[in-house]
PDB file of C-alpha atoms in Angstrom:
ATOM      1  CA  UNK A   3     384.260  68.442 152.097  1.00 50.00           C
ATOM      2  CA  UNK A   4     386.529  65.934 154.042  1.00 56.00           C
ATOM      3  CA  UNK A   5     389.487  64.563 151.620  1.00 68.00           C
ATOM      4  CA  UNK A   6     388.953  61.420 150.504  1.00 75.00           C
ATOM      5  CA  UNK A   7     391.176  58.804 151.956  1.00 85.00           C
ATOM      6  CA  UNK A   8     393.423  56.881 149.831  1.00 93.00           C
ATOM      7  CA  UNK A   9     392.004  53.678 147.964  1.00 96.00           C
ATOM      8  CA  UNK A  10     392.995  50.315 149.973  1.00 97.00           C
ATOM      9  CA  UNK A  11     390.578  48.199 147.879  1.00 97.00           C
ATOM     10  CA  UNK A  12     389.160  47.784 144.717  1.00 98.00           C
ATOM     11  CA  UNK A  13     385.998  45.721 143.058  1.00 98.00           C
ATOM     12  CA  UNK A  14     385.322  45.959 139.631  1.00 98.00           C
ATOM     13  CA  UNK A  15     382.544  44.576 137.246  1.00 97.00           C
ATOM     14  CA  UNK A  16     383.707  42.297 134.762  1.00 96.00           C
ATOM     15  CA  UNK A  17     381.612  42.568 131.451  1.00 93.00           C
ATOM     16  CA  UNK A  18     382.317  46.048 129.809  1.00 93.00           C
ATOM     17  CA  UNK A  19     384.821  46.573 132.049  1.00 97.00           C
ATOM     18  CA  UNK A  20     387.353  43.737 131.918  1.00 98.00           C
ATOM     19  CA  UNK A  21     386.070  42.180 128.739  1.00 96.00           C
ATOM     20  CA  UNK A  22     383.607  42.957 126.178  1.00 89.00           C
ATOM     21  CA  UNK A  23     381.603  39.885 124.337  1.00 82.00           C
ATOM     22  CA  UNK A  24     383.986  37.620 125.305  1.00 87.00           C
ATOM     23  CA  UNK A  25     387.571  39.284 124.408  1.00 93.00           C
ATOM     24  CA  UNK A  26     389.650  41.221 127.100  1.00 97.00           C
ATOM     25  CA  UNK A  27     389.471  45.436 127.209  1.00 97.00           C
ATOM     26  CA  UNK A  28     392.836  46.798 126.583  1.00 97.00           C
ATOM     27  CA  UNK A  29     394.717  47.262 130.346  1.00 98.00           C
ATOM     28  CA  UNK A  30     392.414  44.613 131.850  1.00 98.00           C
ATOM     29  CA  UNK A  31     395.116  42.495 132.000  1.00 97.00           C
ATOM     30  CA  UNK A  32     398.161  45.028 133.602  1.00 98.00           C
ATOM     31  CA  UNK A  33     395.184  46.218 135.605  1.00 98.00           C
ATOM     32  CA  UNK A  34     394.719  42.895 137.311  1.00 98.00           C
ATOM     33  CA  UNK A  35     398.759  42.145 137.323  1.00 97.00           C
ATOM     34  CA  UNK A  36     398.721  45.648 139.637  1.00 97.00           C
ATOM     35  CA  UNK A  37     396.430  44.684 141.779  1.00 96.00           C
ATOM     36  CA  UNK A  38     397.862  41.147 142.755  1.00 95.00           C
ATOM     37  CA  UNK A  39     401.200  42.702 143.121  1.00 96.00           C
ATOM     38  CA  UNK A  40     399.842  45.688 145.401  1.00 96.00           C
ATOM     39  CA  UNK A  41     398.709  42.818 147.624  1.00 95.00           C
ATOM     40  CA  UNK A  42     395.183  45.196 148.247  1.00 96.00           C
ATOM     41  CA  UNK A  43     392.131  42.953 148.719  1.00 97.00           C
ATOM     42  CA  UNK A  44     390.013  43.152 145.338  1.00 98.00           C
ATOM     43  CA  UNK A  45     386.709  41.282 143.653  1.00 97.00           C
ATOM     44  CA  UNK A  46     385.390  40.764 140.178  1.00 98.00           C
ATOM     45  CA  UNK A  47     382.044  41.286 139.811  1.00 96.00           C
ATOM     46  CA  UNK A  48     378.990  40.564 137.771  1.00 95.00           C
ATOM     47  CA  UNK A  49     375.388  40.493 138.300  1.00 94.00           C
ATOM     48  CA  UNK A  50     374.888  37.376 136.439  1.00 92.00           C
ATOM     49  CA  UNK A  51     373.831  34.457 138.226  1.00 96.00           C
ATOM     50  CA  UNK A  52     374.879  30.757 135.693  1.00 96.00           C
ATOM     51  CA  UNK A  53     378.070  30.613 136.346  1.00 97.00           C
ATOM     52  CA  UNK A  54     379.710  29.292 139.693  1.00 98.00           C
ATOM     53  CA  UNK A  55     383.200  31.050 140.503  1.00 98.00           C
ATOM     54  CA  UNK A  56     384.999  28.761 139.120  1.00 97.00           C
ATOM     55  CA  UNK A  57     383.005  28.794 135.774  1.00 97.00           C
ATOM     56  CA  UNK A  58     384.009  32.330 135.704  1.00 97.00           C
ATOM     57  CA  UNK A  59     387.889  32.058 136.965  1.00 98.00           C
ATOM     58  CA  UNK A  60     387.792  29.453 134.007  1.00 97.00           C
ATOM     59  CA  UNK A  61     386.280  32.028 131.325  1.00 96.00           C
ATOM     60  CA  UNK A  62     388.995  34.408 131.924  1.00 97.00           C
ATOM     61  CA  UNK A  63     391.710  32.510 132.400  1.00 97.00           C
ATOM     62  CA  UNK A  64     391.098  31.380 128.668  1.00 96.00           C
ATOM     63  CA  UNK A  65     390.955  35.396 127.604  1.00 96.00           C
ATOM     64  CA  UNK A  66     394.209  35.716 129.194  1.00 96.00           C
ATOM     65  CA  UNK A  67     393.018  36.923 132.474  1.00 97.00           C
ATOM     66  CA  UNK A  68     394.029  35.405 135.449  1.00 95.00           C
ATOM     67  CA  UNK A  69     391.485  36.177 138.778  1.00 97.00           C
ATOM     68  CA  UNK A  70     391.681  33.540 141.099  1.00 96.00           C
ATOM     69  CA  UNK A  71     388.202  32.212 142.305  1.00 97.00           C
ATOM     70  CA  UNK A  72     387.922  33.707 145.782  1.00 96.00           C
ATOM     71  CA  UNK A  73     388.196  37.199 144.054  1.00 97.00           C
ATOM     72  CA  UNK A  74     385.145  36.351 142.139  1.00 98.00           C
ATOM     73  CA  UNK A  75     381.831  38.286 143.831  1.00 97.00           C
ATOM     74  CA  UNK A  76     378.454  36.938 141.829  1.00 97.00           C
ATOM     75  CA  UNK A  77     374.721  37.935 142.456  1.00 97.00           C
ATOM     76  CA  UNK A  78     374.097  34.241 142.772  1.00 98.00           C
ATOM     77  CA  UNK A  79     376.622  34.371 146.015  1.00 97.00           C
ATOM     78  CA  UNK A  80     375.181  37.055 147.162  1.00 97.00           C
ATOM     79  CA  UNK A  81     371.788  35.659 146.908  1.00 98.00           C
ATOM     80  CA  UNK A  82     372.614  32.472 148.587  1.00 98.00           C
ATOM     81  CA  UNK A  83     374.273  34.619 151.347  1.00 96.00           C
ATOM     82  CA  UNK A  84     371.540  36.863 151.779  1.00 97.00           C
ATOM     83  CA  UNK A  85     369.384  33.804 152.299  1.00 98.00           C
ATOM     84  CA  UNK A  86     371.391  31.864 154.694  1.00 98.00           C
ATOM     85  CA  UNK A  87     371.310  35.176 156.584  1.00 96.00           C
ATOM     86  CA  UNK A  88     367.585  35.272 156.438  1.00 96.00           C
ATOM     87  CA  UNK A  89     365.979  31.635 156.747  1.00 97.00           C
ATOM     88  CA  UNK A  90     369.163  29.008 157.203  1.00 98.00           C
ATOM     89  CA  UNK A  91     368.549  25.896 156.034  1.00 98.00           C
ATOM     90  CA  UNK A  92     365.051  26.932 154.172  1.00 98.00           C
ATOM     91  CA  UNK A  93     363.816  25.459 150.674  1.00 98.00           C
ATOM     92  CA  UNK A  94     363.464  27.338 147.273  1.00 98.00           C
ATOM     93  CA  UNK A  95     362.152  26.497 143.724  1.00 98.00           C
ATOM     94  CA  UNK A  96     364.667  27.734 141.384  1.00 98.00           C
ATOM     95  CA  UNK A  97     365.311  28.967 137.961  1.00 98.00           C
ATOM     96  CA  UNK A  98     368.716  29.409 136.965  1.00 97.00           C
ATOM     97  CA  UNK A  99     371.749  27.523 136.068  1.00 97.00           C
ATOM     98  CA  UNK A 100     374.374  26.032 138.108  1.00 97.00           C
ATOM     99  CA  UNK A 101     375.757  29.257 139.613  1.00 98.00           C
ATOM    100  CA  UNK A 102     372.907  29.703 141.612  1.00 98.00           C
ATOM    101  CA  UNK A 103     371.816  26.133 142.090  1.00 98.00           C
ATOM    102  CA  UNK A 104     375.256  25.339 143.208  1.00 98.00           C
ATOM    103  CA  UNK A 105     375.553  28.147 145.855  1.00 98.00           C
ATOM    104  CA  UNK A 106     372.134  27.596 147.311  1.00 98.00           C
ATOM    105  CA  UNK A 107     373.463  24.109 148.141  1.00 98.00           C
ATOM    106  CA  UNK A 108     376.774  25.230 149.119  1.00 98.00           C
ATOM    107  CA  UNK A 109     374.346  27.098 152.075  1.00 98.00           C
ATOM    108  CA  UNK A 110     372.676  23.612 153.071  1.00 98.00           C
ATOM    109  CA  UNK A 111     369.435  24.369 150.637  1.00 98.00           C
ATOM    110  CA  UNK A 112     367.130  21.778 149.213  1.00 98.00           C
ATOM    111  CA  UNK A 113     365.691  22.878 145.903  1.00 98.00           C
ATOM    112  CA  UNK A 114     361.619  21.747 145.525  1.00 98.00           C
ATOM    113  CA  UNK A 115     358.888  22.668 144.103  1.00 98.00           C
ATOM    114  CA  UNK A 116     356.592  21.605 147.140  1.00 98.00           C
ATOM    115  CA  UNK A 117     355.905  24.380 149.725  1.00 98.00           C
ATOM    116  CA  UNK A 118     359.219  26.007 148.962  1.00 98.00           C
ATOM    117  CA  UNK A 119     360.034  28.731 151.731  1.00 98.00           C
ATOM    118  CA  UNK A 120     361.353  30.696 148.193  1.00 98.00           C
ATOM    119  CA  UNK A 121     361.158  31.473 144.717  1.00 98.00           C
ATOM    120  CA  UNK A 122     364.522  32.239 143.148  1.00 98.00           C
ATOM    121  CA  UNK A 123     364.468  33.615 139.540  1.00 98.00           C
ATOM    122  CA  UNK A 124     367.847  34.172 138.362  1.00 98.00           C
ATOM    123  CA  UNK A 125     369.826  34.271 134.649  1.00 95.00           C
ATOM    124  CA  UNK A 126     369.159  31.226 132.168  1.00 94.00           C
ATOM    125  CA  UNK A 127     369.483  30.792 128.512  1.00 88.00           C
ATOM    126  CA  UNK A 128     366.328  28.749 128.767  1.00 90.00           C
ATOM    127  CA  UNK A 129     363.384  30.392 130.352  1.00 93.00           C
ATOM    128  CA  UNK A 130     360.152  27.885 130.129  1.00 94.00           C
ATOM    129  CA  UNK A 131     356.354  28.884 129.896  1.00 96.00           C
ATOM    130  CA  UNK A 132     356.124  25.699 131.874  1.00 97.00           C
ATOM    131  CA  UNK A 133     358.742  26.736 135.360  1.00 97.00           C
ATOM    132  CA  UNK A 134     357.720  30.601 135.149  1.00 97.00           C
ATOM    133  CA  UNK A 135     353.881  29.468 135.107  1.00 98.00           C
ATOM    134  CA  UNK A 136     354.981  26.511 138.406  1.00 98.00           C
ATOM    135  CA  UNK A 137     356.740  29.899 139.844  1.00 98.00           C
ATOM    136  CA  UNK A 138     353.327  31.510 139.685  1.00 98.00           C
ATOM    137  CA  UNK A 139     351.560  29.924 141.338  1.00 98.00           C
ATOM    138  CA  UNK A 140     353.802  28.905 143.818  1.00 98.00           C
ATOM    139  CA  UNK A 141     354.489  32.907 144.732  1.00 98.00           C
ATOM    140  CA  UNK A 142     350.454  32.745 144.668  1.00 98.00           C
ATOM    141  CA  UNK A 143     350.597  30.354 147.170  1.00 98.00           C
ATOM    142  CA  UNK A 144     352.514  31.876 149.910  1.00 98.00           C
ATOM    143  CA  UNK A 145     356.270  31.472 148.806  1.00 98.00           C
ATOM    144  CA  UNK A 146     358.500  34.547 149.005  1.00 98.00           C
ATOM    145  CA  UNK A 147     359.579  35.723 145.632  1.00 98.00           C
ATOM    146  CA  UNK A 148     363.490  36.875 145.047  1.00 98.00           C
ATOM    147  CA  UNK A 149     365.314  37.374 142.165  1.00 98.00           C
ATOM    148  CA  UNK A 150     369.488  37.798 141.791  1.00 98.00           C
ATOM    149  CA  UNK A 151     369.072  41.174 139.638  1.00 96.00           C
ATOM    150  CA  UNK A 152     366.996  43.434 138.091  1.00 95.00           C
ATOM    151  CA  UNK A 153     369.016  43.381 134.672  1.00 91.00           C
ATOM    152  CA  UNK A 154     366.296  43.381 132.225  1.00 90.00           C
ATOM    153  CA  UNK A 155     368.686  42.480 129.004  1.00 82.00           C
ATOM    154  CA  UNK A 156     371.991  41.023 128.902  1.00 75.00           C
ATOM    155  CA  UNK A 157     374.568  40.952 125.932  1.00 66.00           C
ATOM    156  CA  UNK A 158     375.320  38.785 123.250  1.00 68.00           C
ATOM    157  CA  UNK A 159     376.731  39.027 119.928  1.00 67.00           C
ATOM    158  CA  UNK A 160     373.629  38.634 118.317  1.00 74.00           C
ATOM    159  CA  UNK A 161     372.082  41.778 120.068  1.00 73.00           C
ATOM    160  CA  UNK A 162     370.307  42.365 123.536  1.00 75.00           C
ATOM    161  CA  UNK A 163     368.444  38.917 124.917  1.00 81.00           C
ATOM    162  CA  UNK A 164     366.178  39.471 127.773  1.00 87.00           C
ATOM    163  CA  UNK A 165     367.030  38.675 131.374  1.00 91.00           C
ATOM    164  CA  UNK A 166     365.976  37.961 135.118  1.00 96.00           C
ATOM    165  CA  UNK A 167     364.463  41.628 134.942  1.00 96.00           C
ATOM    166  CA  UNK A 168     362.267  41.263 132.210  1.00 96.00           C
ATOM    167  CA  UNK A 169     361.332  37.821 133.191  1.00 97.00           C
ATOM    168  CA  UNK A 170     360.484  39.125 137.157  1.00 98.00           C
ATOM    169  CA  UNK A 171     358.382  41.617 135.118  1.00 98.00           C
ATOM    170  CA  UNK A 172     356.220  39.030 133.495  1.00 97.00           C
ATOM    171  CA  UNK A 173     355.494  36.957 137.231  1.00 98.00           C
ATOM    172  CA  UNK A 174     354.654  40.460 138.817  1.00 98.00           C
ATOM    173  CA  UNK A 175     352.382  41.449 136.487  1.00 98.00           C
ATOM    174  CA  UNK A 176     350.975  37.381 136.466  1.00 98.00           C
ATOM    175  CA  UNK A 177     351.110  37.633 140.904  1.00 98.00           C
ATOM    176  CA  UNK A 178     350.854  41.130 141.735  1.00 98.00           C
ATOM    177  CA  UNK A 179     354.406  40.364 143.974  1.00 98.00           C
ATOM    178  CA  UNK A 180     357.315  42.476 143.258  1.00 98.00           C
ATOM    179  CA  UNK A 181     360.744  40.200 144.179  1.00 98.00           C
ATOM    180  CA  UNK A 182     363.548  41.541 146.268  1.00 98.00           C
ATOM    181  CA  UNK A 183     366.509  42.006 144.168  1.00 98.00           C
ATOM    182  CA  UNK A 184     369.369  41.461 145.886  1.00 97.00           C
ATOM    183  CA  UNK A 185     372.281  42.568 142.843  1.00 96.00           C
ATOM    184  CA  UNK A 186     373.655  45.652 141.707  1.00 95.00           C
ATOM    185  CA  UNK A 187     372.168  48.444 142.418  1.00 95.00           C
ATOM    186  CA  UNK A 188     371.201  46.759 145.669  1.00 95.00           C
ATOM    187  CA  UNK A 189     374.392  48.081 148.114  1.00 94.00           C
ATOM    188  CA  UNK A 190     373.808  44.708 149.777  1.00 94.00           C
ATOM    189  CA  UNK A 191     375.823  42.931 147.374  1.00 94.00           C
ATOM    190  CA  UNK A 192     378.299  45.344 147.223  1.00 94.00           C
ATOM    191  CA  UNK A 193     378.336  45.339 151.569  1.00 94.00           C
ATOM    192  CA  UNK A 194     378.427  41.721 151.009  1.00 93.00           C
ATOM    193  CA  UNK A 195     381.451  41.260 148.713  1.00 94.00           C
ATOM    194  CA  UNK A 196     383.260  43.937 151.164  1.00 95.00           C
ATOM    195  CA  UNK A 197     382.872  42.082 153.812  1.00 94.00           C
ATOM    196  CA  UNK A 198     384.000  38.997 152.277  1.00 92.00           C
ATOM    197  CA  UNK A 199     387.583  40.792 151.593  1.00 94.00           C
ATOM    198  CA  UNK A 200     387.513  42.757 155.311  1.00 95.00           C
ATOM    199  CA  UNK A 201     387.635  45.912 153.060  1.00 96.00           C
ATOM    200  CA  UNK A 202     386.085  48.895 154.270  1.00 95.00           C
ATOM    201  CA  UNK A 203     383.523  51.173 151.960  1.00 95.00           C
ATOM    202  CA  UNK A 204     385.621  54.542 153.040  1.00 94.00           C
ATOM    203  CA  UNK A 205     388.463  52.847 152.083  1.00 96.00           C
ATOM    204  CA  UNK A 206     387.402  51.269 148.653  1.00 97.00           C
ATOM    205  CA  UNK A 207     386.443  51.860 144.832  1.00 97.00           C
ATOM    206  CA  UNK A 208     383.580  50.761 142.340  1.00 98.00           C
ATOM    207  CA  UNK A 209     384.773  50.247 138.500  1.00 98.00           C
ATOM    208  CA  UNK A 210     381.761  49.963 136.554  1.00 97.00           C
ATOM    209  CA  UNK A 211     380.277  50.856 133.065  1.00 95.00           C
ATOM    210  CA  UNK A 212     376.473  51.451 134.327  1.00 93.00           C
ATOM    211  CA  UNK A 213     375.415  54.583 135.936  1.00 96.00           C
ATOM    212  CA  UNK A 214     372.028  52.804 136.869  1.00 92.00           C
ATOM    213  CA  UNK A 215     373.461  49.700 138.408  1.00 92.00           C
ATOM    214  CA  UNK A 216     377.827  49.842 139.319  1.00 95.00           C
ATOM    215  CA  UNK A 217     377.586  53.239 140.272  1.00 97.00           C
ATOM    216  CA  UNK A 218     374.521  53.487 141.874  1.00 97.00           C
ATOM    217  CA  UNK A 219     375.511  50.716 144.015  1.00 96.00           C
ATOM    218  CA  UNK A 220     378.829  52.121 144.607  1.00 96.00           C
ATOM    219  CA  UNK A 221     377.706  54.980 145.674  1.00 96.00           C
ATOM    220  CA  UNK A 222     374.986  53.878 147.866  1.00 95.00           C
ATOM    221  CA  UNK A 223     377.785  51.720 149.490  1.00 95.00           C
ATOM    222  CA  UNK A 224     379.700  54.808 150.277  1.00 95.00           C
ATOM    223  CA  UNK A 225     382.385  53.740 148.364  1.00 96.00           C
ATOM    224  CA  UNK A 226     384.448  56.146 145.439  1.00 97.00           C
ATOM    225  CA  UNK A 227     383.322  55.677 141.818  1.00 98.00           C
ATOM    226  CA  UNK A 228     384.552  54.886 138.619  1.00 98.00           C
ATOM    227  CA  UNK A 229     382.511  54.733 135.291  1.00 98.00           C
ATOM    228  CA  UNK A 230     384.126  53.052 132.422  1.00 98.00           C
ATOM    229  CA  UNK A 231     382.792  54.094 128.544  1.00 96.00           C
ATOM    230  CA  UNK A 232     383.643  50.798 127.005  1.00 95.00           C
ATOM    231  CA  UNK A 233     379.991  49.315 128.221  1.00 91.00           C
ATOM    232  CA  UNK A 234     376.472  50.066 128.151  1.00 89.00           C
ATOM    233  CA  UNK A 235     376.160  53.777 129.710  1.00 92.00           C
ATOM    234  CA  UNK A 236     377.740  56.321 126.673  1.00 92.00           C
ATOM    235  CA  UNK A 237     379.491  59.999 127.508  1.00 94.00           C
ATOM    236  CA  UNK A 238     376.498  61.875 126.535  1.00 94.00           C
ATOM    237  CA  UNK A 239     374.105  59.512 128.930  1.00 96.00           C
ATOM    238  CA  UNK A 240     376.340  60.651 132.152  1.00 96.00           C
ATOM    239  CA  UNK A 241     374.347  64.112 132.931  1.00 95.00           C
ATOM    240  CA  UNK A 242     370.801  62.809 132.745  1.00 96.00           C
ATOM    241  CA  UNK A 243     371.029  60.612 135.956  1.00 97.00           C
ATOM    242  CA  UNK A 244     370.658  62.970 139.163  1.00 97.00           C
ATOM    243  CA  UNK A 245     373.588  61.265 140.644  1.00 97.00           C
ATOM    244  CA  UNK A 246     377.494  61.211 139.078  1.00 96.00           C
ATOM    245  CA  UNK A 247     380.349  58.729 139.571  1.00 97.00           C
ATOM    246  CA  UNK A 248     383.144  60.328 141.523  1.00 96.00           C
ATOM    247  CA  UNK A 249     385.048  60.184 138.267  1.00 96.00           C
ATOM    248  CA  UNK A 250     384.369  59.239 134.426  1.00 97.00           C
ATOM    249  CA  UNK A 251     387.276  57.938 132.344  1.00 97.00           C
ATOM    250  CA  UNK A 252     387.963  56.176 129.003  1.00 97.00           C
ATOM    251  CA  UNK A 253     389.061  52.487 130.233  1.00 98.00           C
ATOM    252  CA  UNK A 254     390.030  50.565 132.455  1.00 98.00           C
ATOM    253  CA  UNK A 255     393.576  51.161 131.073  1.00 98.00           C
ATOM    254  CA  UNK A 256     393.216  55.346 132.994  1.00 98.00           C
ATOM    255  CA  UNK A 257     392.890  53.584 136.073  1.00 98.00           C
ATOM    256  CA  UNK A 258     396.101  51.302 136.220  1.00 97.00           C
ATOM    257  CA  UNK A 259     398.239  54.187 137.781  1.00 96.00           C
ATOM    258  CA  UNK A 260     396.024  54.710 140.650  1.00 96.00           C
ATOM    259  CA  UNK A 261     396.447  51.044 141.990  1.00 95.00           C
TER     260      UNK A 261
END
């Protein structure tokens, strides 16, 4: 096999890799401080779609982490980018929170819940009966149905809560539509976000605590992998996926040195 070339950039997913319900991993922090002084193009990122970049640049910077907001890559971005790519200037009915509302206007959107070109399902606190049954029938009608990941629980400290994948579940089974998902595992986000930093996937490495989403996306990429054990996938859980990360380590803290 051809050597691997050295690693000129780096993106990372944040929770259960940088921080874990809401306080920083040990070597986050020295891990970010090498990477700003190396001067090599990095991104943060997470598949959840309610915060806005700077939401997120705000978050950390109160956990003692300091990523500015350009080096923050969410599904919500990538969402509004895919669709800007796809139909400019088209119209969606949304569910979400502000950090997909806000990038789908960044692209020049408008947001209705006549005719929309789109239905967007993406991460909320507050799902209704009332907007998944109006996304329903909309998708019945003729709109095109995309959601920003296919997480189907996210974390809190109270225990799992479900999320855009367990809710995309529910209209499928109610429309008989599956959506596209555009997040991790989906290499387009990860394409996306390399693009956005003019890194190259040869050239670059995925940090990630998921076999089923960071590392299958890394690796579908083409990029070199990294799986983390302070997050959801556990040592033991490593051999029963038919793919492996080009490397497993404790933390976030093994990987400082390679920066």
């Amino acid at each position: 096999m051809a050597e691997r070339k050295p690693i000129e950039s780096w993106l990372t997913d944040m929770d259960g890799v940088l921080i874990h319900e809401g306080i920083p991993i040990p070597g986050a922090d020295e891990f970010l401080k090498r990477l700003k002084q190396s001067g090599k193009p990095f991104l943060v990122l997470t598949n959840n779609s309610i915060y806005t970049p700077r939401d997120l640049h705000a978050r950390l910077t109160r956990m003692g982490l300091d990523v500015p907001v350009e080096n923050i890559w969410t599904s919500a971005l990538a969402t509004a980018q895919f669709l800007d790519d796809q139909r400019p200037g088209g119209t969606a009915y949304v569910i979400g929170e502000s950090g997909l509302t806000t990038a789908l206007h960044d692209i020049g959107y408008v947001l209705t819940d006549t005719e929309p070109d789109f239905v967007i399902l993406g991460e909320t606190r507050t799902y209704s009966f009332e907007a998944m049954t109006k996304a329903v029938r909309l998708i019945n009608n003729g709109a095109r149905f995309i959601a920003t990941n296919p997480d189907e629980t996210g974390p809190s400290a109270e225990g799992a809560l479900p999320a855009t994948g367990a809710v995309a579940a529910l209209i499928t089974a109610a429309t008989g539509k599956k959506p596209y998902f555009v997040g991790k595992p989906n290499p387009l986000m990860m394409r996306a976000g390399l693009n956005a930093i003019g890194a190259h996937s040869e050239t670059s490495a995925m940090i990630g605590d998921r076999m089923d989403t960071d590392v299958l996306a890394g690796l579908e990429a083409g990029m070199r992998t990294f799986l983390v054990m302070t997050g959801v996938t556990r040592p033991d859980e490593v051999d029963r996926y038919p793919y492996r990360p080009s490397e497993a380590v404790d933390s976030i803290a093994d990987l400082i040195d390679l920066v």
